[in-house]
JSON list of C-alpha atoms and ligand atoms in Angstrom, two decimals:
[
{"chain": "W", "resi": 1, "resn": "MET", "atom": "CA", "xyz": [10.09, 22.87, 9.60]},
{"chain": "W", "resi": 2, "resn": "LYS", "atom": "CA", "xyz": [12.04, 20.06, 7.93]},
{"chain": "W", "resi": 3, "resn": "LYS", "atom": "CA", "xyz": [9.81, 17.62, 6.03]},
{"chain": "W", "resi": 4, "resn": "ILE", "atom": "CA", "xyz": [10.61, 13.94, 5.74]},
{"chain": "W", "resi": 5, "resn": "ILE", "atom": "CA", "xyz": [9.43, 10.86, 3.85]},
{"chain": "W", "resi": 6, "resn": "VAL", "atom": "CA", "xyz": [8.08, 7.97, 5.91]},
{"chain": "W", "resi": 7, "resn": "ALA", "atom": "CA", "xyz": [8.09, 4.61, 4.11]},
{"chain": "W", "resi": 8, "resn": "ILE", "atom": "CA", "xyz": [5.89, 1.87, 5.58]},
{"chain": "W", "resi": 9, "resn": "ASP", "atom": "CA", "xyz": [6.25, -1.61, 4.14]},
{"chain": "W", "resi": 10, "resn": "GLY", "atom": "CA", "xyz": [5.08, -5.06, 5.14]},
{"chain": "W", "resi": 11, "resn": "PHE", "atom": "CA", "xyz": [2.90, -8.03, 4.31]},
{"chain": "W", "resi": 12, "resn": "SER", "atom": "CA", "xyz": [-0.79, -7.78, 3.39]},
{"chain": "W", "resi": 13, "resn": "SER", "atom": "CA", "xyz": [-3.19, -6.76, 6.17]},
{"chain": "W", "resi": 14, "resn": "CYS", "atom": "CA", "xyz": [-0.54, -5.82, 8.72]},
{"chain": "W", "resi": 15, "resn": "GLY", "atom": "CA", "xyz": [-2.29, -2.54, 9.38]},
{"chain": "W", "resi": 16, "resn": "LYS", "atom": "CA", "xyz": [0.01, -0.48, 7.18]},
{"chain": "W", "resi": 17, "resn": "SER", "atom": "CA", "xyz": [-2.72, 1.79, 5.82]},
{"chain": "W", "resi": 18, "resn": "THR", "atom": "CA", "xyz": [-4.24, 2.45, 9.24]},
{"chain": "W", "resi": 19, "resn": "LEU", "atom": "CA", "xyz": [-0.86, 3.42, 10.66]},
{"chain": "W", "resi": 20, "resn": "ALA", "atom": "CA", "xyz": [0.15, 5.44, 7.58]},
{"chain": "W", "resi": 21, "resn": "LYS", "atom": "CA", "xyz": [-3.18, 7.30, 7.51]},
{"chain": "W", "resi": 22, "resn": "ASP", "atom": "CA", "xyz": [-3.10, 8.16, 11.22]},
{"chain": "W", "resi": 23, "resn": "LEU", "atom": "CA", "xyz": [0.54, 9.19, 11.09]},
{"chain": "W", "resi": 24, "resn": "ALA", "atom": "CA", "xyz": [-0.05, 11.44, 8.07]},
{"chain": "W", "resi": 25, "resn": "LYS", "atom": "CA", "xyz": [-2.93, 13.09, 9.90]},
{"chain": "W", "resi": 26, "resn": "LYS", "atom": "CA", "xyz": [-0.80, 13.78, 12.98]},
{"chain": "W", "resi": 27, "resn": "LEU", "atom": "CA", "xyz": [2.11, 15.16, 10.95]},
{"chain": "W", "resi": 28, "resn": "LYS", "atom": "CA", "xyz": [-0.20, 16.98, 8.48]},
{"chain": "W", "resi": 29, "resn": "TYR", "atom": "CA", "xyz": [1.50, 15.04, 5.68]},
{"chain": "W", "resi": 30, "resn": "ILE", "atom": "CA", "xyz": [0.13, 13.59, 2.46]},
{"chain": "W", "resi": 31, "resn": "TYR", "atom": "CA", "xyz": [-0.77, 9.90, 2.67]},
{"chain": "W", "resi": 32, "resn": "VAL", "atom": "CA", "xyz": [-0.32, 7.63, -0.33]},
{"chain": "W", "resi": 33, "resn": "ASP", "atom": "CA", "xyz": [-1.67, 4.07, -0.38]},
{"chain": "W", "resi": 34, "resn": "THR", "atom": "CA", "xyz": [0.38, 2.43, -3.17]},
{"chain": "W", "resi": 35, "resn": "GLY", "atom": "CA", "xyz": [-1.55, -0.83, -2.81]},
{"chain": "W", "resi": 36, "resn": "ALA", "atom": "CA", "xyz": [-4.63, 1.11, -3.95]},
{"chain": "W", "resi": 37, "resn": "MET", "atom": "CA", "xyz": [-2.70, 2.18, -7.06]},
{"chain": "W", "resi": 38, "resn": "TYR", "atom": "CA", "xyz": [-1.92, -1.44, -7.99]},
{"chain": "W", "resi": 39, "resn": "ARG", "atom": "CA", "xyz": [-5.52, -2.34, -7.21]},
{"chain": "W", "resi": 40, "resn": "ALA", "atom": "CA", "xyz": [-6.83, 0.42, -9.50]},
{"chain": "W", "resi": 41, "resn": "VAL", "atom": "CA", "xyz": [-4.59, -0.81, -12.33]},
{"chain": "W", "resi": 42, "resn": "THR", "atom": "CA", "xyz": [-5.88, -4.33, -11.70]},
{"chain": "W", "resi": 43, "resn": "LEU", "atom": "CA", "xyz": [-9.49, -3.18, -11.87]},
{"chain": "W", "resi": 44, "resn": "PHE", "atom": "CA", "xyz": [-8.84, -1.46, -15.21]},
{"chain": "W", "resi": 45, "resn": "PHE", "atom": "CA", "xyz": [-7.06, -4.56, -16.59]},
{"chain": "W", "resi": 46, "resn": "LEU", "atom": "CA", "xyz": [-9.90, -6.85, -15.47]},
{"chain": "W", "resi": 47, "resn": "ARG", "atom": "CA", "xyz": [-12.57, -4.59, -16.91]},
{"chain": "W", "resi": 48, "resn": "HIS", "atom": "CA", "xyz": [-10.79, -4.37, -20.26]},
{"chain": "W", "resi": 49, "resn": "ASN", "atom": "CA", "xyz": [-9.62, -7.97, -20.37]},
{"chain": "W", "resi": 50, "resn": "ILE", "atom": "CA", "xyz": [-5.99, -6.99, -20.84]},
{"chain": "W", "resi": 51, "resn": "ASP", "atom": "CA", "xyz": [-3.73, -9.83, -21.95]},
{"chain": "W", "resi": 52, "resn": "LEU", "atom": "CA", "xyz": [-0.97, -9.79, -19.30]},
{"chain": "W", "resi": 53, "resn": "ASN", "atom": "CA", "xyz": [1.48, -11.49, -21.64]},
{"chain": "W", "resi": 54, "resn": "ASN", "atom": "CA", "xyz": [1.07, -8.86, -24.34]},
{"chain": "W", "resi": 55, "resn": "THR", "atom": "CA", "xyz": [3.50, -6.03, -23.46]},
{"chain": "W", "resi": 56, "resn": "LEU", "atom": "CA", "xyz": [2.05, -3.66, -26.05]},
{"chain": "W", "resi": 57, "resn": "GLU", "atom": "CA", "xyz": [-1.47, -4.17, -24.73]},
{"chain": "W", "resi": 58, "resn": "VAL", "atom": "CA", "xyz": [-0.27, -3.66, -21.14]},
{"chain": "W", "resi": 59, "resn": "SER", "atom": "CA", "xyz": [1.63, -0.52, -22.12]},
{"chain": "W", "resi": 60, "resn": "ARG", "atom": "CA", "xyz": [-1.36, 0.96, -24.01]},
{"chain": "W", "resi": 61, "resn": "ALA", "atom": "CA", "xyz": [-3.64, 0.21, -21.07]},
{"chain": "W", "resi": 62, "resn": "LEU", "atom": "CA", "xyz": [-1.24, 1.93, -18.65]},
{"chain": "W", "resi": 63, "resn": "ASP", "atom": "CA", "xyz": [-1.27, 5.03, -20.87]},
{"chain": "W", "resi": 64, "resn": "LYS", "atom": "CA", "xyz": [-5.04, 5.24, -20.39]},
{"chain": "W", "resi": 65, "resn": "ILE", "atom": "CA", "xyz": [-4.89, 5.06, -16.60]},
{"chain": "W", "resi": 66, "resn": "GLN", "atom": "CA", "xyz": [-4.93, 8.12, -14.35]},
{"chain": "W", "resi": 67, "resn": "ILE", "atom": "CA", "xyz": [-4.93, 7.40, -10.62]},
{"chain": "W", "resi": 68, "resn": "SER", "atom": "CA", "xyz": [-5.55, 10.08, -8.03]},
{"chain": "W", "resi": 69, "resn": "PHE", "atom": "CA", "xyz": [-6.42, 10.33, -4.36]},
{"chain": "W", "resi": 70, "resn": "ARG", "atom": "CA", "xyz": [-9.09, 12.78, -3.28]},
{"chain": "W", "resi": 71, "resn": "ASN", "atom": "CA", "xyz": [-10.80, 13.64, -0.05]},
{"chain": "W", "resi": 72, "resn": "PHE", "atom": "CA", "xyz": [-14.33, 12.25, -0.25]},
{"chain": "W", "resi": 73, "resn": "ASN", "atom": "CA", "xyz": [-16.57, 12.55, 2.82]},
{"chain": "W", "resi": 74, "resn": "GLY", "atom": "CA", "xyz": [-13.42, 13.08, 4.91]},
{"chain": "W", "resi": 75, "resn": "GLU", "atom": "CA", "xyz": [-11.83, 9.86, 3.66]},
{"chain": "W", "resi": 76, "resn": "ASN", "atom": "CA", "xyz": [-8.79, 9.37, 1.43]},
{"chain": "W", "resi": 77, "resn": "THR", "atom": "CA", "xyz": [-10.43, 7.93, -1.68]},
{"chain": "W", "resi": 78, "resn": "THR", "atom": "CA", "xyz": [-9.00, 6.30, -4.81]},
{"chain": "W", "resi": 79, "resn": "PHE", "atom": "CA", "xyz": [-10.10, 7.59, -8.20]},
{"chain": "W", "resi": 80, "resn": "LEU", "atom": "CA", "xyz": [-9.45, 5.83, -11.50]},
{"chain": "W", "resi": 81, "resn": "ASN", "atom": "CA", "xyz": [-9.89, 8.22, -14.43]},
{"chain": "W", "resi": 82, "resn": "ASP", "atom": "CA", "xyz": [-12.22, 10.43, -12.36]},
{"chain": "W", "resi": 83, "resn": "GLU", "atom": "CA", "xyz": [-14.34, 7.49, -11.13]},
{"chain": "W", "resi": 84, "resn": "ASN", "atom": "CA", "xyz": [-14.50, 6.72, -7.42]},
{"chain": "W", "resi": 85, "resn": "VAL", "atom": "CA", "xyz": [-13.32, 3.09, -7.27]},
{"chain": "W", "resi": 86, "resn": "GLU", "atom": "CA", "xyz": [-12.50, 2.94, -3.55]},
{"chain": "W", "resi": 87, "resn": "ASP", "atom": "CA", "xyz": [-15.05, 0.20, -2.78]},
{"chain": "W", "resi": 88, "resn": "GLU", "atom": "CA", "xyz": [-14.61, -1.79, -5.96]},
{"chain": "W", "resi": 89, "resn": "ILE", "atom": "CA", "xyz": [-10.83, -2.14, -5.60]},
{"chain": "W", "resi": 90, "resn": "ARG", "atom": "CA", "xyz": [-11.30, -3.81, -2.18]},
{"chain": "W", "resi": 91, "resn": "GLN", "atom": "CA", "xyz": [-13.47, -6.62, -3.61]},
{"chain": "W", "resi": 92, "resn": "MET", "atom": "CA", "xyz": [-12.10, -10.18, -3.78]},
{"chain": "W", "resi": 93, "resn": "THR", "atom": "CA", "xyz": [-12.05, -10.20, -7.62]},
{"chain": "W", "resi": 94, "resn": "VAL", "atom": "CA", "xyz": [-9.38, -7.49, -7.42]},
{"chain": "W", "resi": 95, "resn": "SER", "atom": "CA", "xyz": [-7.62, -8.97, -4.35]},
{"chain": "W", "resi": 96, "resn": "ASN", "atom": "CA", "xyz": [-7.28, -12.29, -6.15]},
{"chain": "W", "resi": 97, "resn": "ALA", "atom": "CA", "xyz": [-5.67, -10.78, -9.26]},
{"chain": "W", "resi": 98, "resn": "VAL", "atom": "CA", "xyz": [-3.63, -7.85, -7.92]},
{"chain": "W", "resi": 99, "resn": "SER", "atom": "CA", "xyz": [-0.40, -9.63, -6.96]},
{"chain": "W", "resi": 100, "resn": "GLN", "atom": "CA", "xyz": [-0.03, -11.11, -10.43]},
{"chain": "W", "resi": 101, "resn": "ILE", "atom": "CA", "xyz": [-0.52, -7.71, -12.06]},
{"chain": "W", "resi": 102, "resn": "ALA", "atom": "CA", "xyz": [1.75, -5.96, -9.53]},
{"chain": "W", "resi": 103, "resn": "ALA", "atom": "CA", "xyz": [4.51, -8.39, -10.54]},
{"chain": "W", "resi": 104, "resn": "ILE", "atom": "CA", "xyz": [4.63, -7.03, -14.13]},
{"chain": "W", "resi": 105, "resn": "SER", "atom": "CA", "xyz": [7.75, -4.86, -14.50]},
{"chain": "W", "resi": 106, "resn": "LEU", "atom": "CA", "xyz": [6.12, -2.30, -16.77]},
{"chain": "W", "resi": 107, "resn": "VAL", "atom": "CA", "xyz": [3.28, -1.84, -14.29]},
{"chain": "W", "resi": 108, "resn": "ARG", "atom": "CA", "xyz": [5.77, -1.35, -11.47]},
{"chain": "W", "resi": 109, "resn": "LYS", "atom": "CA", "xyz": [7.93, 1.06, -13.45]},
{"chain": "W", "resi": 110, "resn": "THR", "atom": "CA", "xyz": [4.89, 3.23, -14.24]},
{"chain": "W", "resi": 111, "resn": "MET", "atom": "CA", "xyz": [3.62, 3.25, -10.66]},
{"chain": "W", "resi": 112, "resn": "VAL", "atom": "CA", "xyz": [7.05, 3.91, -9.13]},
{"chain": "W", "resi": 113, "resn": "GLU", "atom": "CA", "xyz": [7.53, 6.96, -11.41]},
{"chain": "W", "resi": 114, "resn": "GLN", "atom": "CA", "xyz": [4.22, 8.40, -10.21]},
{"chain": "W", "resi": 115, "resn": "GLN", "atom": "CA", "xyz": [5.02, 7.62, -6.58]},
{"chain": "W", "resi": 116, "resn": "ARG", "atom": "CA", "xyz": [8.40, 9.37, -6.79]},
{"chain": "W", "resi": 117, "resn": "GLU", "atom": "CA", "xyz": [6.72, 12.39, -8.33]},
{"chain": "W", "resi": 118, "resn": "MET", "atom": "CA", "xyz": [4.30, 12.54, -5.38]},
{"chain": "W", "resi": 119, "resn": "GLY", "atom": "CA", "xyz": [7.25, 12.54, -2.96]},
{"chain": "W", "resi": 120, "resn": "LYS", "atom": "CA", "xyz": [9.19, 15.36, -4.61]},
{"chain": "W", "resi": 121, "resn": "GLN", "atom": "CA", "xyz": [8.15, 17.92, -1.99]},
{"chain": "W", "resi": 122, "resn": "LYS", "atom": "CA", "xyz": [8.56, 15.37, 0.87]},
{"chain": "W", "resi": 123, "resn": "GLY", "atom": "CA", "xyz": [6.04, 15.65, 3.74]},
{"chain": "W", "resi": 124, "resn": "LEU", "atom": "CA", "xyz": [4.66, 12.27, 2.75]},
{"chain": "W", "resi": 125, "resn": "VAL", "atom": "CA", "xyz": [3.74, 8.94, 4.34]},
{"chain": "W", "resi": 126, "resn": "MET", "atom": "CA", "xyz": [3.62, 6.14, 1.78]},
{"chain": "W", "resi": 127, "resn": "ASP", "atom": "CA", "xyz": [2.74, 2.51, 2.40]},
{"chain": "W", "resi": 128, "resn": "GLY", "atom": "CA", "xyz": [3.33, -0.54, 0.23]},
{"chain": "W", "resi": 129, "resn": "ARG", "atom": "CA", "xyz": [5.81, -3.35, -0.34]},
{"chain": "W", "resi": 130, "resn": "ASP", "atom": "CA", "xyz": [8.83, -1.66, -1.96]},
{"chain": "W", "resi": 131, "resn": "ILE", "atom": "CA", "xyz": [8.72, 1.89, -0.63]},
{"chain": "W", "resi": 132, "resn": "GLY", "atom": "CA", "xyz": [11.82, 1.71, 1.56]},
{"chain": "W", "resi": 133, "resn": "THR", "atom": "CA", "xyz": [13.75, -0.53, -0.85]},
{"chain": "W", "resi": 134, "resn": "VAL", "atom": "CA", "xyz": [12.91, 0.83, -4.31]},
{"chain": "W", "resi": 135, "resn": "VAL", "atom": "CA", "xyz": [10.65, 3.89, -4.39]},
{"chain": "W", "resi": 136, "resn": "PHE", "atom": "CA", "xyz": [12.40, 5.95, -1.70]},
{"chain": "W", "resi": 137, "resn": "PRO", "atom": "CA", "xyz": [15.62, 4.17, -0.68]},
{"chain": "W", "resi": 138, "resn": "ASN", "atom": "CA", "xyz": [16.70, 7.43, 1.00]},
{"chain": "W", "resi": 139, "resn": "ALA", "atom": "CA", "xyz": [13.52, 7.89, 3.04]},
{"chain": "W", "resi": 140, "resn": "GLU", "atom": "CA", "xyz": [14.36, 9.39, 6.42]},
{"chain": "W", "resi": 141, "resn": "LEU", "atom": "CA", "xyz": [12.20, 6.87, 8.27]},
{"chain": "W", "resi": 142, "resn": "LYS", "atom": "CA", "xyz": [11.45, 3.31, 7.18]},
{"chain": "W", "resi": 143, "resn": "ILE", "atom": "CA", "xyz": [9.09, 1.04, 9.05]},
{"chain": "W", "resi": 144, "resn": "PHE", "atom": "CA", "xyz": [8.60, -2.66, 8.31]},
{"chain": "W", "resi": 145, "resn": "LEU", "atom": "CA", "xyz": [5.38, -3.99, 9.83]},
{"chain": "W", "resi": 146, "resn": "THR", "atom": "CA", "xyz": [4.72, -7.63, 10.63]},
{"chain": "W", "resi": 147, "resn": "ALA", "atom": "CA", "xyz": [1.97, -9.48, 12.48]},
{"chain": "W", "resi": 148, "resn": "ASP", "atom": "CA", "xyz": [0.83, -13.04, 13.04]},
{"chain": "W", "resi": 149, "resn": "THR", "atom": "CA", "xyz": [-1.09, -14.46, 10.02]},
{"chain": "W", "resi": 150, "resn": "GLU", "atom": "CA", "xyz": [-4.15, -15.46, 12.08]},
{"chain": "W", "resi": 151, "resn": "ILE", "atom": "CA", "xyz": [-4.42, -11.94, 13.49]},
{"chain": "W", "resi": 152, "resn": "ARG", "atom": "CA", "xyz": [-4.00, -10.39, 10.07]},
{"chain": "W", "resi": 153, "resn": "ALA", "atom": "CA", "xyz": [-6.73, -12.61, 8.62]},
{"chain": "W", "resi": 154, "resn": "LYS", "atom": "CA", "xyz": [-9.03, -11.78, 11.53]},
{"chain": "W", "resi": 155, "resn": "ARG", "atom": "CA", "xyz": [-8.46, -8.04, 11.06]},
{"chain": "W", "resi": 156, "resn": "ARG", "atom": "CA", "xyz": [-9.13, -8.31, 7.31]},
{"chain": "W", "resi": 157, "resn": "LEU", "atom": "CA", "xyz": [-12.29, -10.36, 8.01]},
{"chain": "W", "resi": 158, "resn": "ASP", "atom": "CA", "xyz": [-13.61, -7.65, 10.37]},
{"chain": "W", "resi": 159, "resn": "GLU", "atom": "CA", "xyz": [-12.88, -5.03, 7.71]},
{"chain": "W", "resi": 160, "resn": "MET", "atom": "CA", "xyz": [-14.76, -7.01, 5.05]},
{"chain": "W", "resi": 161, "resn": "ILE", "atom": "CA", "xyz": [-17.72, -7.66, 7.35]},
{"chain": "W", "resi": 162, "resn": "ASN", "atom": "CA", "xyz": [-17.91, -3.93, 8.11]},
{"chain": "W", "resi": 163, "resn": "LYS", "atom": "CA", "xyz": [-18.07, -3.26, 4.40]},
{"chain": "W", "resi": 164, "resn": "GLY", "atom": "CA", "xyz": [-20.86, -5.83, 4.02]},
{"chain": "W", "resi": 165, "resn": "ILE", "atom": "CA", "xyz": [-18.71, -8.23, 1.99]},
{"chain": "W", "resi": 166, "resn": "ASP", "atom": "CA", "xyz": [-19.63, -11.88, 2.51]},
{"chain": "W", "resi": 167, "resn": "ILE", "atom": "CA", "xyz": [-16.46, -13.96, 2.86]},
{"chain": "W", "resi": 168, "resn": "SER", "atom": "CA", "xyz": [-15.11, -16.76, 5.04]},
{"chain": "W", "resi": 169, "resn": "PHE", "atom": "CA", "xyz": [-12.09, -16.65, 7.35]},
{"chain": "W", "resi": 170, "resn": "GLN", "atom": "CA", "xyz": [-10.51, -19.52, 5.39]},
{"chain": "W", "resi": 171, "resn": "GLU", "atom": "CA", "xyz": [-10.90, -17.73, 2.08]},
{"chain": "W", "resi": 172, "resn": "ILE", "atom": "CA", "xyz": [-9.23, -14.61, 3.50]},
{"chain": "W", "resi": 173, "resn": "LYS", "atom": "CA", "xyz": [-6.36, -16.59, 4.95]},
{"chain": "W", "resi": 174, "resn": "LYS", "atom": "CA", "xyz": [-5.82, -18.38, 1.65]},
{"chain": "W", "resi": 175, "resn": "ASN", "atom": "CA", "xyz": [-5.75, -15.04, -0.22]},
{"chain": "W", "resi": 176, "resn": "LEU", "atom": "CA", "xyz": [-3.31, -13.50, 2.27]},
{"chain": "W", "resi": 177, "resn": "ARG", "atom": "CA", "xyz": [-0.91, -16.45, 2.07]},
{"chain": "W", "resi": 178, "resn": "LYS", "atom": "CA", "xyz": [-1.05, -16.47, -1.72]},
{"chain": "W", "resi": 179, "resn": "ARG", "atom": "CA", "xyz": [-0.37, -12.74, -1.94]},
{"chain": "W", "resi": 180, "resn": "ASP", "atom": "CA", "xyz": [2.48, -12.93, 0.59]},
{"chain": "W", "resi": 181, "resn": "ARG", "atom": "CA", "xyz": [4.09, -15.67, -1.49]},
{"chain": "W", "resi": 182, "resn": "ILE", "atom": "CA", "xyz": [3.74, -13.85, -4.84]},
{"chain": "W", "resi": 183, "resn": "ASP", "atom": "CA", "xyz": [4.73, -10.45, -3.36]},
{"chain": "W", "resi": 184, "resn": "SER", "atom": "CA", "xyz": [7.87, -11.77, -1.73]},
{"chain": "W", "resi": 185, "resn": "THR", "atom": "CA", "xyz": [9.06, -14.11, -4.47]},
{"chain": "W", "resi": 186, "resn": "ARG", "atom": "CA", "xyz": [8.48, -11.98, -7.60]},
{"chain": "W", "resi": 187, "resn": "LYS", "atom": "CA", "xyz": [11.57, -11.04, -9.63]},
{"chain": "W", "resi": 188, "resn": "ASP", "atom": "CA", "xyz": [10.96, -7.30, -9.77]},
{"chain": "W", "resi": 189, "resn": "SER", "atom": "CA", "xyz": [11.22, -5.53, -6.40]},
{"chain": "W", "resi": 190, "resn": "PRO", "atom": "CA", "xyz": [10.01, -8.31, -4.12]},
{"chain": "W", "resi": 191, "resn": "LEU", "atom": "CA", "xyz": [8.78, -7.46, -0.63]},
{"chain": "W", "resi": 192, "resn": "ARG", "atom": "CA", "xyz": [11.88, -7.16, 1.54]},
{"chain": "W", "resi": 193, "resn": "LYS", "atom": "CA", "xyz": [12.73, -5.37, 4.73]},
{"chain": "W", "resi": 194, "resn": "ALA", "atom": "CA", "xyz": [15.21, -2.59, 3.90]},
{"chain": "W", "resi": 195, "resn": "SER", "atom": "CA", "xyz": [18.41, -3.02, 5.91]},
{"chain": "W", "resi": 196, "resn": "ASP", "atom": "CA", "xyz": [17.82, 0.34, 7.62]},
{"chain": "W", "resi": 197, "resn": "ALA", "atom": "CA", "xyz": [14.10, -0.23, 8.30]},
{"chain": "W", "resi": 198, "resn": "ILE", "atom": "CA", "xyz": [12.77, -0.53, 11.83]},
{"chain": "W", "resi": 199, "resn": "GLU", "atom": "CA", "xyz": [10.71, -3.69, 12.25]},
{"chain": "W", "resi": 200, "resn": "ILE", "atom": "CA", "xyz": [7.56, -3.53, 14.34]},
{"chain": "W", "resi": 201, "resn": "ASP", "atom": "CA", "xyz": [5.53, -6.65, 15.10]},
{"chain": "W", "resi": 202, "resn": "ASN", "atom": "CA", "xyz": [2.07, -5.36, 15.96]},
{"chain": "W", "resi": 203, "resn": "THR", "atom": "CA", "xyz": [0.44, -8.70, 16.80]},
{"chain": "W", "resi": 204, "resn": "GLU", "atom": "CA", "xyz": [0.01, -7.56, 20.39]},
{"chain": "W", "resi": 205, "resn": "LEU", "atom": "CA", "xyz": [0.24, -3.82, 19.95]},
{"chain": "W", "resi": 206, "resn": "THR", "atom": "CA", "xyz": [-2.79, -1.57, 20.03]},
{"chain": "W", "resi": 207, "resn": "LYS", "atom": "CA", "xyz": [-3.30, 0.81, 17.16]},
{"chain": "W", "resi": 208, "resn": "ASP", "atom": "CA", "xyz": [-2.64, 3.79, 19.45]},
{"chain": "W", "resi": 209, "resn": "LYS", "atom": "CA", "xyz": [0.52, 2.36, 21.00]},
{"chain": "W", "resi": 210, "resn": "GLN", "atom": "CA", "xyz": [1.91, 1.64, 17.56]},
{"chain": "W", "resi": 211, "resn": "LEU", "atom": "CA", "xyz": [1.08, 5.15, 16.37]},
{"chain": "W", "resi": 212, "resn": "GLN", "atom": "CA", "xyz": [2.81, 6.68, 19.40]},
{"chain": "W", "resi": 213, "resn": "GLU", "atom": "CA", "xyz": [5.95, 4.64, 18.75]},
{"chain": "W", "resi": 214, "resn": "VAL", "atom": "CA", "xyz": [6.17, 5.62, 15.10]},
{"chain": "W", "resi": 215, "resn": "LEU", "atom": "CA", "xyz": [5.25, 9.23, 15.77]},
{"chain": "W", "resi": 216, "resn": "PHE", "atom": "CA", "xyz": [8.14, 9.40, 18.22]},
{"chain": "W", "resi": 217, "resn": "LEU", "atom": "CA", "xyz": [10.51, 7.99, 15.58]},
{"chain": "W", "resi": 218, "resn": "ALA", "atom": "CA", "xyz": [9.22, 10.49, 13.01]},
{"chain": "W", "resi": 219, "resn": "TRP", "atom": "CA", "xyz": [9.71, 13.47, 15.35]},
{"chain": "W", "resi": 220, "resn": "GLU", "atom": "CA", "xyz": [13.24, 12.26, 16.05]},
{"chain": "W", "resi": 221, "resn": "GLN", "atom": "CA", "xyz": [13.99, 12.45, 12.32]},
{"chain": "W", "resi": 222, "resn": "ILE", "atom": "CA", "xyz": [12.21, 15.76, 11.79]},
{"chain": "W", "resi": 223, "resn": "ASN", "atom": "CA", "xyz": [14.14, 17.38, 14.64]},
{"chain": "W", "resi": 224, "resn": "MET", "atom": "CA", "xyz": [17.42, 15.67, 13.90]},
{"chain": "W", "resi": 225, "resn": "ASP", "atom": "CA", "xyz": [19.22, 18.73, 12.45]},
{"chain": "W", "resi": 226, "resn": "VAL", "atom": "CA", "xyz": [17.65, 21.05, 15.00]},
{"chain": "W", "resi": 227, "resn": "LEU", "atom": "CA", "xyz": [18.92, 19.24, 18.09]},
{"chain": "N", "resi": 1, "resn": "DC", "atom": "O1", "xyz": [-1.56, -3.17, 0.37]},
{"chain": "N", "resi": 1, "resn": "DC", "atom": "P1", "xyz": [-2.59, -3.93, -0.47]},
{"chain": "N", "resi": 1, "resn": "DC", "atom": "O2", "xyz": [-2.96, -5.25, 0.09]},
{"chain": "N", "resi": 1, "resn": "DC", "atom": "O3", "xyz": [-3.77, -3.10, -0.82]},
{"chain": "N", "resi": 1, "resn": "DC", "atom": "O4", "xyz": [-1.80, -4.20, -1.84]},
{"chain": "N", "resi": 1, "resn": "DC", "atom": "C1", "xyz": [-2.40, -4.87, -2.91]},
{"chain": "N", "resi": 1, "resn": "DC", "atom": "C2", "xyz": [-1.35, -5.62, -3.72]},
{"chain": "N", "resi": 1, "resn": "DC", "atom": "O5", "xyz": [-0.52, -4.69, -4.41]},
{"chain": "N", "resi": 1, "resn": "DC", "atom": "C3", "xyz": [-0.41, -6.51, -2.92]},
{"chain": "N", "resi": 1, "resn": "DC", "atom": "O6", "xyz": [-0.80, -7.86, -2.99]},
{"chain": "N", "resi": 1, "resn": "DC", "atom": "C4", "xyz": [0.93, -6.32, -3.57]},
{"chain": "N", "resi": 1, "resn": "DC", "atom": "C5", "xyz": [0.82, -5.12, -4.42]},
{"chain": "N", "resi": 1, "resn": "DC", "atom": "N1", "xyz": [1.68, -4.01, -4.01]},
{"chain": "N", "resi": 1, "resn": "DC", "atom": "C6", "xyz": [2.96, -3.96, -4.51]},
{"chain": "N", "resi": 1, "resn": "DC", "atom": "O7", "xyz": [3.36, -4.87, -5.22]},
{"chain": "N", "resi": 1, "resn": "DC", "atom": "N2", "xyz": [3.76, -2.90, -4.24]},
{"chain": "N", "resi": 1, "resn": "DC", "atom": "C7", "xyz": [3.33, -1.91, -3.47]},
{"chain": "N", "resi": 1, "resn": "DC", "atom": "N3", "xyz": [4.15, -0.87, -3.24]},
{"chain": "N", "resi": 1, "resn": "DC", "atom": "C8", "xyz": [2.03, -1.94, -2.92]},
{"chain": "N", "resi": 1, "resn": "DC", "atom": "C9", "xyz": [1.23, -3.03, -3.19]}
]
């Protein structure tokens, strides 16, 4: 059967990962959370006090970073140099620094190369900010997710509470707004809706309804040459 690439982009906490994960499961595709890759790089940079203005230091640090995704207790889990960092990369220390680090061109170039490599065989659902515009401009299906900021902050708060992280609604909202601003105004591959992306506002959509809609669009693409 024909395999496609599904690119899912959008602002922070729009439910991209949930949709991408569920869709990949239904299609039996690989799921790649590119936000987790930038978060893993950020964790490494924070731990090693990398000077972001020193290109040589940034480049040497990137050479030492290996990011992989493995199945751990049935969950897609991020590994940084063989260490399970899934929980640590979701902490606020990382959330507060990630947009700045993801704006560095050398960091982006390195991540994009790895992401393209992962998509060589197709059969992939990838979520992020620049997947439909930069990483896979020829992806067969591009989705651009949006949702009301209050709803996004509420969803993120619930997620954090479930993980036992103590944080206020205001702090979350502030972090989301700051990341949206940096992600969409940076010079290198800012967050943009690709001209051929399908926009879905999920403020009032249930998770299942949204999945059904996108699954339908994916099947349309997969069966396109067959019909
Ligand atoms: O999806 P997320 O919130 O985990 O992403 C974390 C940060 O990584 C986000 O603020 C912007 C950055 N990012 C990016 O610049 N490009 C991507 N393809 C994915 C994420």
